[in-house]
C-alpha positions as CSV (number, residue, x, y, z in Angstrom):
1,M,-79.8,112.6,118.4
2,R,-76.8,112.8,120.7
3,S,-74.3,110.0,120.8
4,T,-73.4,108.4,124.1
5,M,-69.7,108.0,123.1
6,Y,-67.1,110.2,121.6
7,A,-63.5,109.8,120.4
8,R,-60.3,110.4,122.3
9,I,-56.8,110.4,120.7
10,A,-55.1,107.8,122.9
11,G,-51.7,108.0,121.3
12,A,-49.5,108.5,118.2
13,A,-46.3,107.0,117.0
14,S,-44.0,107.3,114.0
15,Y,-41.3,105.3,112.3
16,L,-38.5,107.3,110.6
17,P,-36.1,105.0,108.7
18,E,-32.5,105.3,109.7
19,E,-31.2,105.8,106.1
20,T,-31.2,109.5,105.1
21,S,-29.9,111.7,102.4
22,D,-29.1,115.4,102.7
23,S,-30.0,117.9,100.0
24,A,-26.4,117.9,98.6
25,E,-26.6,114.2,98.1
26,V,-29.9,114.5,96.3
27,E,-28.3,117.1,94.0
28,R,-25.3,114.9,93.3
29,R,-27.6,112.0,92.4
30,I,-29.6,114.1,90.0
31,A,-26.4,115.3,88.3
32,E,-25.1,111.8,87.9
33,A,-28.4,110.4,86.5
34,S,-28.8,113.4,84.2
35,A,-25.2,113.5,82.9
36,A,-26.3,112.5,79.4
37,H,-28.4,115.6,79.2
38,G,-25.8,117.8,80.7
39,F,-28.2,118.9,83.5
40,R,-26.8,119.7,86.9
41,P,-28.8,121.5,89.6
42,R,-27.1,124.5,91.1
43,P,-25.4,123.4,94.4
44,G,-27.5,124.4,97.4
45,L,-30.6,125.1,95.4
46,I,-32.9,122.4,96.8
47,E,-32.2,123.3,100.5
48,A,-32.4,127.1,99.7
49,V,-35.8,126.7,98.0
50,S,-37.4,124.1,100.4
51,G,-35.6,124.6,103.7
52,I,-35.1,120.8,103.9
53,R,-31.8,119.5,105.1
54,R,-32.5,115.8,104.9
55,R,-35.1,113.2,104.2
56,H,-35.6,109.5,105.0
57,H,-35.5,106.4,102.8
58,A,-37.3,103.1,103.5
59,P,-35.1,100.0,103.9
60,A,-34.6,97.9,100.8
61,G,-37.4,95.5,100.1
62,W,-39.9,97.4,102.3
63,N,-43.4,98.5,101.2
64,A,-45.8,101.1,102.5
65,S,-47.4,98.5,104.7
66,D,-44.1,97.7,106.4
67,L,-43.6,101.3,107.4
68,A,-47.2,101.4,108.7
69,V,-46.7,98.2,110.7
70,A,-43.5,99.5,112.3
71,A,-45.2,102.6,113.6
72,A,-48.4,100.7,114.6
73,A,-46.6,98.1,116.5
74,K,-44.7,100.8,118.5
75,L,-48.0,102.6,119.2
76,L,-49.8,99.5,120.5
77,S,-46.8,98.7,122.7
78,D,-46.5,102.3,124.0
79,T,-50.2,102.5,124.8
80,G,-50.5,99.0,126.3
81,T,-53.1,98.0,123.7
82,A,-53.3,94.4,122.5
83,V,-53.8,94.0,118.8
84,E,-57.0,92.0,119.7
85,E,-58.5,95.1,121.2
86,V,-58.5,96.9,117.8
87,D,-61.9,96.5,116.2
88,L,-61.2,98.7,113.1
89,L,-58.0,99.3,111.2
90,L,-57.8,102.2,108.7
91,F,-54.8,102.5,106.3
92,A,-54.7,106.2,105.5
93,S,-52.0,107.2,103.0
94,A,-51.1,108.7,99.7
95,S,-49.0,105.5,99.1
96,Q,-50.2,102.0,98.7
97,D,-48.6,98.6,98.2
98,M,-50.7,97.8,95.1
99,V,-54.0,98.8,93.4
100,E,-55.8,95.8,94.9
101,P,-56.4,94.7,97.6
102,A,-56.7,97.6,100.0
103,T,-53.3,98.1,101.7
104,A,-55.3,98.0,105.0
105,H,-55.6,94.2,104.5
106,I,-51.9,93.7,104.0
107,T,-51.1,95.9,107.0
108,A,-53.6,94.0,109.2
109,A,-52.2,90.6,108.2
110,K,-48.6,91.7,109.0
111,L,-49.7,93.2,112.3
112,G,-51.8,90.2,113.2
113,A,-55.1,92.1,113.4
114,A,-58.4,90.3,112.8
115,C,-60.9,93.1,112.4
116,P,-62.7,95.0,109.7
117,V,-60.3,97.2,107.6
118,F,-60.4,99.7,104.8
119,D,-58.3,102.4,103.1
120,V,-58.7,106.2,103.4
121,K,-56.9,108.2,100.7
122,N,-56.7,112.0,100.3
123,A,-53.0,112.8,99.7
124,C,-51.3,114.5,102.6
125,N,-54.7,114.8,104.5
126,S,-55.3,111.0,104.5
127,V,-54.6,110.6,108.2
128,L,-56.6,113.7,109.1
129,N,-59.6,112.4,107.1
130,A,-59.2,109.0,108.7
131,I,-59.5,110.6,112.1
132,Q,-62.7,112.3,110.9
133,V,-64.0,109.0,109.7
134,A,-63.0,107.1,112.9
135,E,-64.5,109.7,115.2
136,A,-67.8,109.5,113.3
137,L,-67.8,105.7,113.5
138,I,-67.0,105.7,117.2
139,G,-69.7,108.4,117.8
140,T,-72.3,106.1,116.3
141,G,-71.3,103.2,118.5
142,Q,-70.0,101.0,115.7
143,Y,-66.4,100.7,117.0
144,R,-64.6,101.4,120.2
145,T,-60.9,101.2,119.4
146,V,-59.7,102.3,115.9
147,L,-56.1,102.1,114.7
148,I,-55.2,104.5,112.0
149,C,-51.9,103.7,110.3
150,T,-50.0,105.1,107.3
151,G,-46.9,104.2,105.4
152,E,-45.5,106.7,102.9
153,M,-42.9,105.8,100.2
154,P,-42.8,108.7,97.8
155,S,-39.1,107.9,97.1
156,I,-40.3,105.4,94.4
157,A,-41.8,108.2,92.3
158,V,-38.8,110.5,92.3
159,R,-37.4,111.5,88.8
160,W,-33.6,111.4,88.9
161,N,-32.8,111.5,85.2
162,V,-33.7,115.1,84.4
163,R,-33.8,116.5,80.9
164,D,-33.5,120.2,81.7
165,F,-34.4,122.9,84.2
166,A,-38.0,123.0,83.3
167,Q,-38.4,119.2,84.0
168,F,-36.4,119.7,87.2
169,V,-38.9,122.3,88.4
170,Q,-41.8,120.1,87.5
171,S,-40.3,117.2,89.4
172,F,-39.1,119.2,92.4
173,P,-41.7,117.9,94.9
174,G,-40.1,114.5,94.8
175,Y,-36.8,115.9,96.1
176,T,-38.6,117.2,99.2
177,L,-40.6,114.1,100.2
178,S,-39.6,111.5,102.8
179,D,-40.4,107.9,103.5
180,A,-42.0,107.2,106.9
181,G,-44.6,105.3,108.9
182,A,-47.0,106.7,111.5
183,A,-50.0,105.6,113.5
184,V,-52.8,107.1,115.6
185,L,-55.0,105.3,118.1
186,L,-58.6,106.5,118.8
187,K,-60.6,105.1,121.6
188,A,-64.3,105.6,122.7
189,V,-65.0,107.4,125.9
190,P,-68.3,108.2,127.5
191,N,-69.9,111.5,126.5
192,G,-70.5,112.8,129.9
193,D,-70.7,116.5,129.1
194,D,-73.1,118.7,127.1
195,R,-70.9,119.5,124.2
196,D,-72.3,119.9,120.7
197,S,-71.5,116.6,118.9
198,G,-72.1,118.1,115.4
199,D,-69.7,119.7,112.9
200,G,-68.6,122.5,115.2
201,G,-68.6,121.6,118.8
202,S,-68.9,124.6,121.1
203,G,-66.9,123.4,124.1
204,S,-63.8,121.5,125.1
205,S,-63.9,118.2,126.9
206,S,-62.4,119.5,130.1
207,S,-65.6,119.0,132.0
208,S,-65.5,115.3,131.5
209,G,-61.8,115.1,132.4
210,V,-61.1,112.3,129.8
211,G,-60.2,114.3,126.7
212,G,-61.6,114.1,123.2
213,I,-62.1,115.6,119.8
214,F,-64.2,118.8,120.1
215,H,-64.1,120.3,116.7
216,R,-63.7,119.2,113.1
217,S,-64.1,121.0,109.8
218,F,-63.0,120.6,106.2
219,S,-63.0,122.4,102.9
220,A,-61.7,121.8,99.4
221,D,-61.3,123.5,96.0
222,S,-61.2,120.5,93.7
223,R,-60.9,122.7,90.6
224,A,-57.2,122.7,91.4
225,W,-56.7,118.9,91.4
226,H,-54.5,119.0,88.3
227,V,-51.7,121.3,89.7
228,G,-50.0,118.5,91.5
229,T,-50.3,114.9,90.4
230,L,-48.8,111.4,90.4
231,P,-50.7,110.2,87.3
232,G,-49.6,106.6,86.8
233,G,-51.3,103.5,87.9
234,G,-54.9,104.6,87.5
235,T,-57.3,104.3,84.6
236,A,-55.9,107.5,83.0
237,H,-52.4,106.2,82.7
238,P,-52.3,102.6,83.7
239,R,-48.8,101.6,82.4
240,D,-46.9,104.5,81.0
241,E,-43.6,104.9,82.9
242,E,-43.5,108.6,82.1
243,Y,-46.5,109.2,84.4
244,S,-44.9,107.3,87.4
245,Y,-43.2,110.5,88.6
246,F,-44.5,113.5,90.5
247,H,-45.7,116.4,88.3
248,M,-46.3,119.7,90.0
249,D,-46.7,123.4,89.3
250,G,-45.4,124.8,92.6
251,T,-46.6,128.4,92.0
252,R,-50.1,127.3,91.1
253,L,-50.2,124.9,94.1
254,K,-49.2,127.8,96.4
255,N,-51.9,130.0,94.9
256,A,-54.5,127.3,95.3
257,F,-53.7,126.9,99.0
258,E,-53.8,130.6,99.5
259,G,-57.2,130.7,97.7
260,L,-58.7,128.5,100.4
261,G,-58.2,131.4,102.7
262,R,-58.2,131.5,106.5
263,G,-62.0,131.4,106.9
264,L,-62.1,127.7,108.0
265,L,-59.5,128.5,110.8
266,D,-61.3,131.6,112.0
267,E,-64.6,129.8,112.0
268,A,-63.1,126.9,114.0
269,L,-61.8,129.3,116.7
270,A,-65.1,131.2,116.8
271,A,-67.2,128.0,117.0
272,T,-65.2,126.7,120.0
273,G,-64.6,130.0,121.7
274,R,-60.8,129.5,121.5
275,S,-57.8,131.4,120.4
276,W,-54.4,130.0,119.2
277,D,-53.0,130.7,122.7
278,D,-55.3,128.1,124.2
279,F,-53.5,125.2,122.4
280,A,-50.3,123.6,123.8
281,A,-49.2,122.5,120.3
282,I,-50.5,123.4,116.8
283,L,-49.6,120.6,114.3
284,V,-49.5,121.9,110.7
285,H,-48.7,120.0,107.5
286,Q,-45.3,121.2,106.3
287,V,-44.4,121.2,102.6
288,T,-41.6,123.8,102.3
289,M,-40.4,126.4,104.7
290,P,-41.4,129.3,102.5
291,L,-45.0,127.9,102.2
292,L,-45.1,127.3,105.9
293,D,-44.0,130.9,106.6
294,T,-46.7,132.2,104.2
295,F,-49.3,130.1,106.0
296,L,-48.3,131.3,109.4
297,T,-48.5,134.9,108.2
298,G,-51.9,134.4,106.7
299,S,-53.3,132.5,109.7
300,D,-51.8,134.5,112.7
301,I,-50.7,131.1,114.2
302,P,-47.8,131.8,116.6
303,A,-44.6,130.2,115.3
304,D,-43.7,129.0,118.8
305,K,-46.8,126.8,118.9
306,L,-45.6,124.7,115.9
307,V,-43.8,121.4,116.1
308,L,-41.2,121.8,113.3
309,T,-40.4,118.6,111.4
310,L,-39.6,119.7,107.9
311,P,-35.9,120.7,108.0
312,D,-34.7,117.4,109.5
313,H,-37.2,115.0,108.1
314,G,-38.6,116.5,104.8
315,N,-42.2,116.5,103.8
316,L,-43.6,113.4,105.5
317,V,-46.8,113.4,103.5
318,S,-49.7,111.9,105.6
319,C,-47.2,110.9,108.3
320,T,-46.6,114.6,109.1
321,L,-49.3,115.3,111.7
322,P,-49.0,112.0,113.7
323,T,-45.2,112.4,113.7
324,Q,-45.5,115.9,115.1
325,L,-48.0,114.7,117.7
326,A,-45.7,111.9,118.8
327,K,-42.7,114.3,119.0
328,A,-44.7,116.9,121.0
329,V,-45.8,114.3,123.6
330,A,-42.3,112.8,123.8
331,T,-40.7,116.3,124.4
332,G,-43.2,117.4,126.9
333,R,-44.9,120.0,124.7
334,C,-48.3,118.5,125.4
335,G,-49.9,115.8,127.5
336,P,-53.1,114.8,129.2
337,G,-55.6,117.7,129.5
338,D,-53.8,119.8,126.9
339,R,-55.5,121.0,123.8
340,I,-54.0,120.4,120.4
341,A,-54.9,121.6,116.9
342,L,-54.2,119.5,113.8
343,I,-54.3,121.4,110.5
344,G,-53.9,119.6,107.2
345,L,-53.1,120.9,103.7
346,A,-53.2,118.5,100.8
347,G,-53.0,118.4,97.0
348,G,-56.4,118.3,95.3
349,V,-56.6,120.8,97.1
350,S,-58.0,120.5,100.6
351,L,-57.8,122.0,104.1
352,G,-58.8,120.3,107.3
353,V,-58.9,121.3,111.0
354,I,-59.4,119.1,114.1
355,F,-59.2,120.3,117.7
356,A,-58.8,117.8,120.5
357,E,-58.0,117.6,124.2
358,L,-55.6,114.9,125.1
């Protein structure tokens, strides 16, 4: 049965904290904290391996919800949306204020929202999956205005006191990650065209002239869940401080992403009758520059379609895609009537693709 409504991305915003550190500062901090072990990273190594020049740090005393609220408040103001119009709020992040309650409640209380809320969590793909959930709920007529917000504070899980080079390599992801907040607003619009509202979607929304999501597809290889973890705080390791830091095997993570292949991307283009040239901007999650280069080579995505955020902002985790969208709109890379692609890569591991017309 065909829905009478579908979802349009009405706007995106990000909050990037003013305090930053460059890669040289990160290396100095590691050396100072690790002096007792005699470990010191080779100067320039972090930037050479990651391509990241600097990353952001949340203000003292802030939590993930505060970062989310800063971005959400800006988005509501920019789009002229009153908080009372929001009838569902999703907090979609790898970070959280605490185990209970859902951080969505804390975010809603700080924002002044009085609507149903819940959390969506899938590492760096949290926001992309929240868009998937919000679109489905709008399509079934349950909600009309959904606010997705995220606050990422990976800085709290960075290991500074490093025993040796092996532990440095295992902890390396923490030195690439960045604190940030972001938000995306989805609104219901009438489904006036004859598009397929199922998993593929065979056409764009240009015939209706109001924009909308016209494709979504996802895949995962959950056998690789263990190659990148932050183990502490759950039932496996509830209180052990040693498990409160990032643990990652970078080579195995890269291999796991490559193992997902390009099939999902090719199928998305075939299902919609599009090519990458049809998109004004292609938003791709960015972990390190070498991994991004490998992804571009394997997918045939033109580099000039990207919105590059990694070198100056670091890995923004689930804030990456909305930050890129906000930047693309602000710089005139895309606007009403333009098609965009959102491509998410996340630990676990998972891949997601959403096509939309603004």
